[in-house]
Every structure is written in structure tokens, then in C-alpha cells.
XYZ file of C-alpha atoms in Angstrom:
344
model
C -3.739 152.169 -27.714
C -2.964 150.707 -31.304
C -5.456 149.045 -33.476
C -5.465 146.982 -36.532
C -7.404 148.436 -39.270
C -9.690 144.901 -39.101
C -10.324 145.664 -35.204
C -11.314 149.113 -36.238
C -13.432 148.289 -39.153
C -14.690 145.349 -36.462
C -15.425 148.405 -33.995
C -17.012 150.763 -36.838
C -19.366 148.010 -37.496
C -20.540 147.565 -34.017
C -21.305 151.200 -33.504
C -22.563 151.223 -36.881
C -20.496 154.270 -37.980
C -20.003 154.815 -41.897
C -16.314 154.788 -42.559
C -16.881 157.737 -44.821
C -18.498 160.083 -42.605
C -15.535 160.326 -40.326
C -12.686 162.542 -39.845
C -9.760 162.279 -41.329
C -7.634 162.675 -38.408
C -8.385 160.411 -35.425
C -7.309 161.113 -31.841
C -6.696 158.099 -29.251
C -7.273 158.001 -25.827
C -4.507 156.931 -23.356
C -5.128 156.235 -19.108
C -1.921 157.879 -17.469
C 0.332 155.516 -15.455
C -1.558 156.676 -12.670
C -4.650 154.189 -13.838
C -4.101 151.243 -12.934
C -6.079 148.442 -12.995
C -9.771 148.821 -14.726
C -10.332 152.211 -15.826
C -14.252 153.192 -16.396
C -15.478 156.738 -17.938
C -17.597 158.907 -15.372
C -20.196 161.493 -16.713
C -20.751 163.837 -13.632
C -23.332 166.858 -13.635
C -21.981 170.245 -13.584
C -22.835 170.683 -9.647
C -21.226 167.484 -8.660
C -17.571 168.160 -10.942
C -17.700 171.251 -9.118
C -17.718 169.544 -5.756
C -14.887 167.543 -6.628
C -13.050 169.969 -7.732
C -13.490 171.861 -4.513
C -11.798 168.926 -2.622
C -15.271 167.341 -1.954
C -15.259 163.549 -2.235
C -18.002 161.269 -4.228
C -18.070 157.983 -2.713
C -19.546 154.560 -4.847
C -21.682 151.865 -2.485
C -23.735 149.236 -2.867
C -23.669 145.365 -2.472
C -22.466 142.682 -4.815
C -25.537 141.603 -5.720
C -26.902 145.288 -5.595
C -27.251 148.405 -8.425
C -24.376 150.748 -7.071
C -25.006 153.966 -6.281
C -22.905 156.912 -6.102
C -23.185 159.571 -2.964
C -21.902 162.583 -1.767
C -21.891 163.819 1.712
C -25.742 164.505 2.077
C -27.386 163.082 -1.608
C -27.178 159.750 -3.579
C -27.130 159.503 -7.190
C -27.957 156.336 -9.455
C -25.572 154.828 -11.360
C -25.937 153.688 -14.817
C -24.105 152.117 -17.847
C -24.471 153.746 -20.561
C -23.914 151.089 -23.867
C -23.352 153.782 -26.516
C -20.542 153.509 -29.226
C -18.169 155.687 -27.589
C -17.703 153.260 -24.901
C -17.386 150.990 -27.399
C -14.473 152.649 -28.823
C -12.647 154.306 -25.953
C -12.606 150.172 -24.978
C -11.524 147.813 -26.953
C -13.708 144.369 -25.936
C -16.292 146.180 -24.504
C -19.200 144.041 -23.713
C -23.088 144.873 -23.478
C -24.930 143.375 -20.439
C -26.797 140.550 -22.360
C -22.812 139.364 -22.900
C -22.004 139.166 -19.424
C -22.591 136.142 -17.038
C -23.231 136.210 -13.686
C -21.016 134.821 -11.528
C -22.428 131.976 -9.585
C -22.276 132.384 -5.949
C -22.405 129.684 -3.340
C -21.891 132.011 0.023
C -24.582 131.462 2.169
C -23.010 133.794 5.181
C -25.285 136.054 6.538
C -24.328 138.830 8.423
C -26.099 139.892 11.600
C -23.647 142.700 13.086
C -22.568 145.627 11.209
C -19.948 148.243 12.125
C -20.396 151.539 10.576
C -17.462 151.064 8.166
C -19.481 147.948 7.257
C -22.871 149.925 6.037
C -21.194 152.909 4.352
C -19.412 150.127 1.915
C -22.631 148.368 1.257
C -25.499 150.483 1.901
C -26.817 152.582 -1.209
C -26.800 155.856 0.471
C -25.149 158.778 1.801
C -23.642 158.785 5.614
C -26.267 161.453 6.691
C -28.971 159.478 5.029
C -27.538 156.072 6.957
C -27.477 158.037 9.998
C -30.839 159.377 9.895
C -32.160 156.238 8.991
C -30.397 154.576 12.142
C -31.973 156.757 13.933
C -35.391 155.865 12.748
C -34.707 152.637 12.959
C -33.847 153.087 16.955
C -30.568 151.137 16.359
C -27.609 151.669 19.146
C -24.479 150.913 18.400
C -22.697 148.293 21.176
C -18.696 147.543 20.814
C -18.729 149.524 17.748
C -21.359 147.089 16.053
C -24.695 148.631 15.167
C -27.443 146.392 16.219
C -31.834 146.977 16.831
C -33.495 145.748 19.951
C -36.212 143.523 19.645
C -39.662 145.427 20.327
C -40.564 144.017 23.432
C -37.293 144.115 24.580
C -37.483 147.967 23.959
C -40.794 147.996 25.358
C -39.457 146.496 28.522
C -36.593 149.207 28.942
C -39.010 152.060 28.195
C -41.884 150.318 31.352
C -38.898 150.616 33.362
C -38.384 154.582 32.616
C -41.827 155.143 32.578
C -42.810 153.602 35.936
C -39.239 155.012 37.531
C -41.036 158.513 36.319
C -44.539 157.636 38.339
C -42.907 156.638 41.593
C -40.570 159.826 42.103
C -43.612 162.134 40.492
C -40.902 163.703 38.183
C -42.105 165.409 34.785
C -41.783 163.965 31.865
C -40.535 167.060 30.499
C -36.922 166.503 32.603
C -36.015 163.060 33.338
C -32.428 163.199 34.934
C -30.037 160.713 33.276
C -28.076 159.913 36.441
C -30.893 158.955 38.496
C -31.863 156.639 36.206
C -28.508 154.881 35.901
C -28.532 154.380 39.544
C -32.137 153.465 39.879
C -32.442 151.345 36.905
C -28.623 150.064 36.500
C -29.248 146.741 38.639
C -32.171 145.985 36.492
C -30.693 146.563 33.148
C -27.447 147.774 31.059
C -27.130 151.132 32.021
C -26.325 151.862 27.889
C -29.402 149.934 26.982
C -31.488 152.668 29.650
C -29.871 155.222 28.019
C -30.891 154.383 24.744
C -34.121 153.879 24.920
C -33.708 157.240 26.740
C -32.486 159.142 23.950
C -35.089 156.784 21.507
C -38.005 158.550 23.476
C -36.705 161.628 24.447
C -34.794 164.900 23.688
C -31.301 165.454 25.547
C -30.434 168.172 27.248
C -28.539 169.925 30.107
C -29.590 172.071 32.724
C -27.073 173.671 35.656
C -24.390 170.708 34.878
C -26.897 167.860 34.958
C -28.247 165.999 31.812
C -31.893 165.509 31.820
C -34.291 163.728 28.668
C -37.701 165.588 27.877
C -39.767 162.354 27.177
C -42.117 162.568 24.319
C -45.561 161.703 24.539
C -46.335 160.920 20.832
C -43.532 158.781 20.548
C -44.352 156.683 24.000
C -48.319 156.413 22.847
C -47.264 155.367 19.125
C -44.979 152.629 20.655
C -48.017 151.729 23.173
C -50.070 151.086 20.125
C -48.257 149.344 18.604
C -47.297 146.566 21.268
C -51.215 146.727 21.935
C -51.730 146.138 18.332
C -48.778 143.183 17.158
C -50.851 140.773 18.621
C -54.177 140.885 17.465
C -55.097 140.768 13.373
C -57.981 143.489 13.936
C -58.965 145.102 17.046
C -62.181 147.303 17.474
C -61.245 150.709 16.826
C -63.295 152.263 19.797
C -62.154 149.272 21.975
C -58.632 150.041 21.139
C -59.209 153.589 21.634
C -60.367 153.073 25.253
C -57.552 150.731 26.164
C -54.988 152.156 24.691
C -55.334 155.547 26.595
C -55.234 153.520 29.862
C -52.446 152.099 28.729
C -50.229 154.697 28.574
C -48.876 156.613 31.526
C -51.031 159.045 33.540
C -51.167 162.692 31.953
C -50.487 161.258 28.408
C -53.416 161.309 25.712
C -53.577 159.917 22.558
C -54.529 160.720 19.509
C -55.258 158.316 16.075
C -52.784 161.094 14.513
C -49.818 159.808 16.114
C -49.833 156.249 14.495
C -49.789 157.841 11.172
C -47.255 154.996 9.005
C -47.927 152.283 11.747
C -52.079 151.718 11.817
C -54.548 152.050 10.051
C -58.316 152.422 10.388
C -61.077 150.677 8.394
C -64.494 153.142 8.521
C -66.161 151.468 6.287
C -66.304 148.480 8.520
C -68.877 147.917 11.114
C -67.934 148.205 13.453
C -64.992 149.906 12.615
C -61.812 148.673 12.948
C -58.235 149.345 13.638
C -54.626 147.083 12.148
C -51.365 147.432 12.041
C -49.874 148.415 8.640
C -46.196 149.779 9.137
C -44.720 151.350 6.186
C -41.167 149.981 6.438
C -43.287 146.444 6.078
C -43.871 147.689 2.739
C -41.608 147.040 -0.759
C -39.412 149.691 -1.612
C -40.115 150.100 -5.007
C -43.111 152.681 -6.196
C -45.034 150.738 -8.536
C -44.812 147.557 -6.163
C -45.414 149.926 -2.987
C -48.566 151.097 -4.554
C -49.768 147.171 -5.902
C -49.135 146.243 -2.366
C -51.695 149.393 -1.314
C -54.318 148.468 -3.295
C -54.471 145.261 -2.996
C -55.341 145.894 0.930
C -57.626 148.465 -0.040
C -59.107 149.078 -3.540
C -60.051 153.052 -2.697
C -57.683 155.528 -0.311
C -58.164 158.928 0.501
C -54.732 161.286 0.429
C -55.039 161.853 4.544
C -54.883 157.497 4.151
C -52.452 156.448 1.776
C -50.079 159.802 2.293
C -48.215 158.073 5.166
C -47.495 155.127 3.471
C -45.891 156.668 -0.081
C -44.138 160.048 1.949
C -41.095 158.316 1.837
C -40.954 157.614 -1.796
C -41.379 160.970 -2.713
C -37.879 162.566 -3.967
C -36.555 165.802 -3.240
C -38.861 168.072 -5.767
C -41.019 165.584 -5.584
C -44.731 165.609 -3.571
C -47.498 162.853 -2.386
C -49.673 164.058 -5.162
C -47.185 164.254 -7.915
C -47.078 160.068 -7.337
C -51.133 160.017 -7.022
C -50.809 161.164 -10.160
C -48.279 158.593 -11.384
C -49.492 155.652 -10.047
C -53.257 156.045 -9.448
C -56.380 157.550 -11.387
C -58.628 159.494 -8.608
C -62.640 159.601 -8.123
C -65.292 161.071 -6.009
C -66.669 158.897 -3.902
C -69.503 160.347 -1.296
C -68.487 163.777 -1.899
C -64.530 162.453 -1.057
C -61.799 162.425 -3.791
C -60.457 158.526 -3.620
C -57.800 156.827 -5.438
C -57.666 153.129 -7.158
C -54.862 151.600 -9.028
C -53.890 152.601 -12.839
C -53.337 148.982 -12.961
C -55.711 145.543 -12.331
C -54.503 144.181 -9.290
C -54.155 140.450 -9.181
């Protein structure tokens, strides 16, 4: 690239670089032919160069409206600009963020199917991480569009498994898959059985056939919760009693197994029992914990550690954010902790 010597007295000024103190000899950068189109430096860490120079591939998502992110096969990586002088200088025009305008935007589309192509583009995250998270999420894919079930809906499906189980006294420990079709096919998909098979239950195969062990913590957590959705508060040892006749015979449940989904006020009387899902939660940390506190102005780590796990990173623990974000106490012999910050 050639340059004026006004443009690069203009660009010395910017980065606010003494004339003097530079080098004699300059060197300019030039994009092969090969670069077309916008052309934007890349600092990579050692580890992640590496990978792309083993044939690896780094992939950038993220939404329009979105911070993009950059992600390998199994980890994702922020993204940021860095507004330092050498960008200034490697390109001419440069501007910082306070320069730029958003683009107004009058699309008011809203997308309610998504194919997999669809969420790697947009979605801030590695495939394994999407994945996983699918899979939390209990979402089946149908026609090559990922969608999730409403709860009842799933709660429906999962009656019908559970009450197919009763009536031919099978174990819950092997469910057979075909069976099920057959028995359960006139009353529903037979893809929508099957899912909420493998939602519930662990696949496997045994002398040809292909059987589901059901598990019992997942069918008592989803129990609770449909007992739960429609009540504000419910009295914890009235819930208790009710919910273990709720769920099928030889089941028993445990206040351990709603950990992220309930939660119990002792300090109530009587005491009482709500539902408090974590993914109902905001993403961020600081807001996460605001959003805490201001349901509960003291938590004990066995409380609050559901509800922050997944913000921890990947050195990172439940205490190491306690630490962060709240100040702790004793309370009655109990360590307890309270915001860092007044909550409004």
C-alpha cells in the first residue's frame, strides 16, 4: 500500500507516535491476491496456531446482533477488537467503535425451526457444546429441524411409557423399544415415544434387541416439576408426600434430585417448596447473582451451588465465584453468602 507523507503524518498523529523515534527504514504490509474482500488481523494463542497448523479448523459464530465468538471442535474462545495503533496502521481508515453506526434494522422475522447447519452459524459455541446442550435441553430433531416439546406434552409421552411399564410388570431397568412402538404407536408418533425414551433412559442392546434402562431420578425430577408449575409455593412436607405417590411404584424420591429446578425455603413456617430453574436465570454472572439475591438475601453453598455451576469456566470452581461476587458470614453456626452489591 502507498501513502502520502500527509496520510502518514495523519496516521502518526492518531497513534500518537513521535516521528523521531522511528526507524529509518519502514516495511509495508501487503494481503496476497488470495485476500480478497475485507482482510482482518487474527492474534491466536500458541495452542490454537498449532491446531491449525495441524489441519484443525477454527470456526467464527455468532448472530448479527451478537459478540462473535470463535470455536474449535470442543472449546469457544471470545473475540475481541483490539483498537491499538498497529491496527491503525496496517489499515488505512481504520475506525474505533464510538465511529461506527449501527445499522438500523427493521426485520421482525422470528425464527421458530432450526436445522443444525442453522445453530452452528449462529450459536456462540462449539458443535460438542451445541450438542450437549441439545441434549439437556431434550430437543429431537424432526425432518432435519431441531425443535423442544412442550412439557406437558413430554409429560404425556413419558405417562404413556410409564403406565405401558406397570401393565406388562417389566423392569424399568430394560424397557424393550419394539414393544413399545407397537403398543404405543396408535397412540402417538412412534419417533416422539422414542424420544422421550432415550430423554429418560439409557440405550442399549441385549441378544439383538434394543432395550432403554429408565432412570428414576430423571422421571421423579420431571414429576416434580409438573407437580410444581402450577402452584407459586407448595408445602414442602405436603409436596413431599404427594409427590412420592406420584411417581411410579418402586421409585423414591429424594429433595437431591431437583437440585437446579426447586428450591426449599427452611426458614419459612411452615416450610416451603418453589420452582426456581436455573436456565430461567440471566446468563451473565454479575446479573445471575443480582437475580439470586434478590430472591434470597443469605444462601448457603449446598443452595446457591446449583444455580451458578454452570457459570463456572473450565479452571474455574463454585467458590472461586463466591468469592467474586459475594462476601460470606456465619450465620447460626452456617457460613452464608449476601451480595457484594445493594440490591435494588
Amino acid at each position: 500500500m502507498e501513502r502520502t507523507r500527509a496520510e502518514v503524518d495523519a496516521t502518526l498523529q492518531t497513534a500518537k507516535l513521535d516521528a523521531a523515534e522511528l526507524l529509518p527504514a519502514a516495511h509495508c504490509l501487503r494481503f496476497g491476491p488470495a485476500a480478497a474482500g475485507d482482510v482482518c488481523l487474527l492474534e491466536l494463542e500458541p495452542a490454537l496456531c498449532g491446531r491449525l497448523q495441524a489441519g484443525h479448523s477454527l470456526v467464527i459464530r455468532g448472530d448479527k446482533d451478537e459478540q462473535a465468538v470463535l470455536c474449535s471442535e470442543d472449546k469457544t474462545f471470545d473475540l475481541k477488537v483490539a483498537d491499538t495503533s498497529n491496527m491503525l496502521l496496517f489499515i488505512p481508515g481504520c475506525k474505533i467503535p464510538e465511529q461506527l453506526k449501527m445499522e438500523e434494522t427493521h426485520c421482525n422475522i422470528i425464527h421458530t425451526e432450526y436445522t443444525t447447519g442453522d445453530l452452528l452459524d449462529q450459536i456462540q459455541a462449539s458443535e460438542e457444546e451445541i450438542m450437549t446442550q441439545l441434549q439437556v435441553l431434550n430437543a429431537c430433531e424432526i425432518g432435519g429441524y431441531w425443535r423442544i416439546l412442550e412439557f406437558d406434552y413430554e409429560m404425556k409421552l413419558l405417562n404413556h411409557i410409564t403406565q405401558l411399564v406397570d401393565s406388562e410388570s417389566w423392569s424399568f431397568s430394560k424397557v424393550p423399544l419394539n414393544t413399545c412402538l407397537q403398543e404405543l404407536g396408535p397412540l402417538e408418533p412412534e419417533e416422539m415415544i422414542e424420544h422421550c425414551l432415550r430423554c429418560y433412559g439409557k440405550k442399549y442392546t441385549e441378544e439383538g434387541e434394543v432395550y432403554f434402562e429408565l432412570s428414576a431420578d430423571k422421571i421423579c425430577r420431571a414429576t416434580a416439576q409438573m407437580l410444581l408449575q402450577n402452584a407459586v409455593k407448595f408445602n414442602l412436607a405436603e409436596f413431599q408426600e404427594v409427590w412420592q405417590q406420584s411417581v411410579p411404584e418402586g421409585m423414591t424420591t429424594r429433595l437431591d434430585q431437583l437440585q437446579g429446578l426447586a428450591l426449599v425455603d427452611r426458614q419459612s413456617r411452615p416450610e416451603i417448596i418453589f420452582l426456581l430453574k436455573v436456565e430461567d436465570l440471566p446468563e451473565g454472572d454479575q446479573e445471575r447473582f443480582s437475580s439470586l439475591f434478590s430472591l434470597r438475601e443469605k444462601w448457603t453453598e449446598e443452595d446457591i451451588a446449583p444455580y451458578i455451576q454452570d457459570l463456572c469456566g473450565e479452571k474455574q470452581t463454585v467458590g472461586a465465584l463466591l468469592t467474586k461476587y459475594a462476601r460470606s458470614s456465619m450465620q447460626n453456626g452456617v457460613k452464608v453468602y449476601n451480595s457484594r452489591r445493594p440490591i435494588c
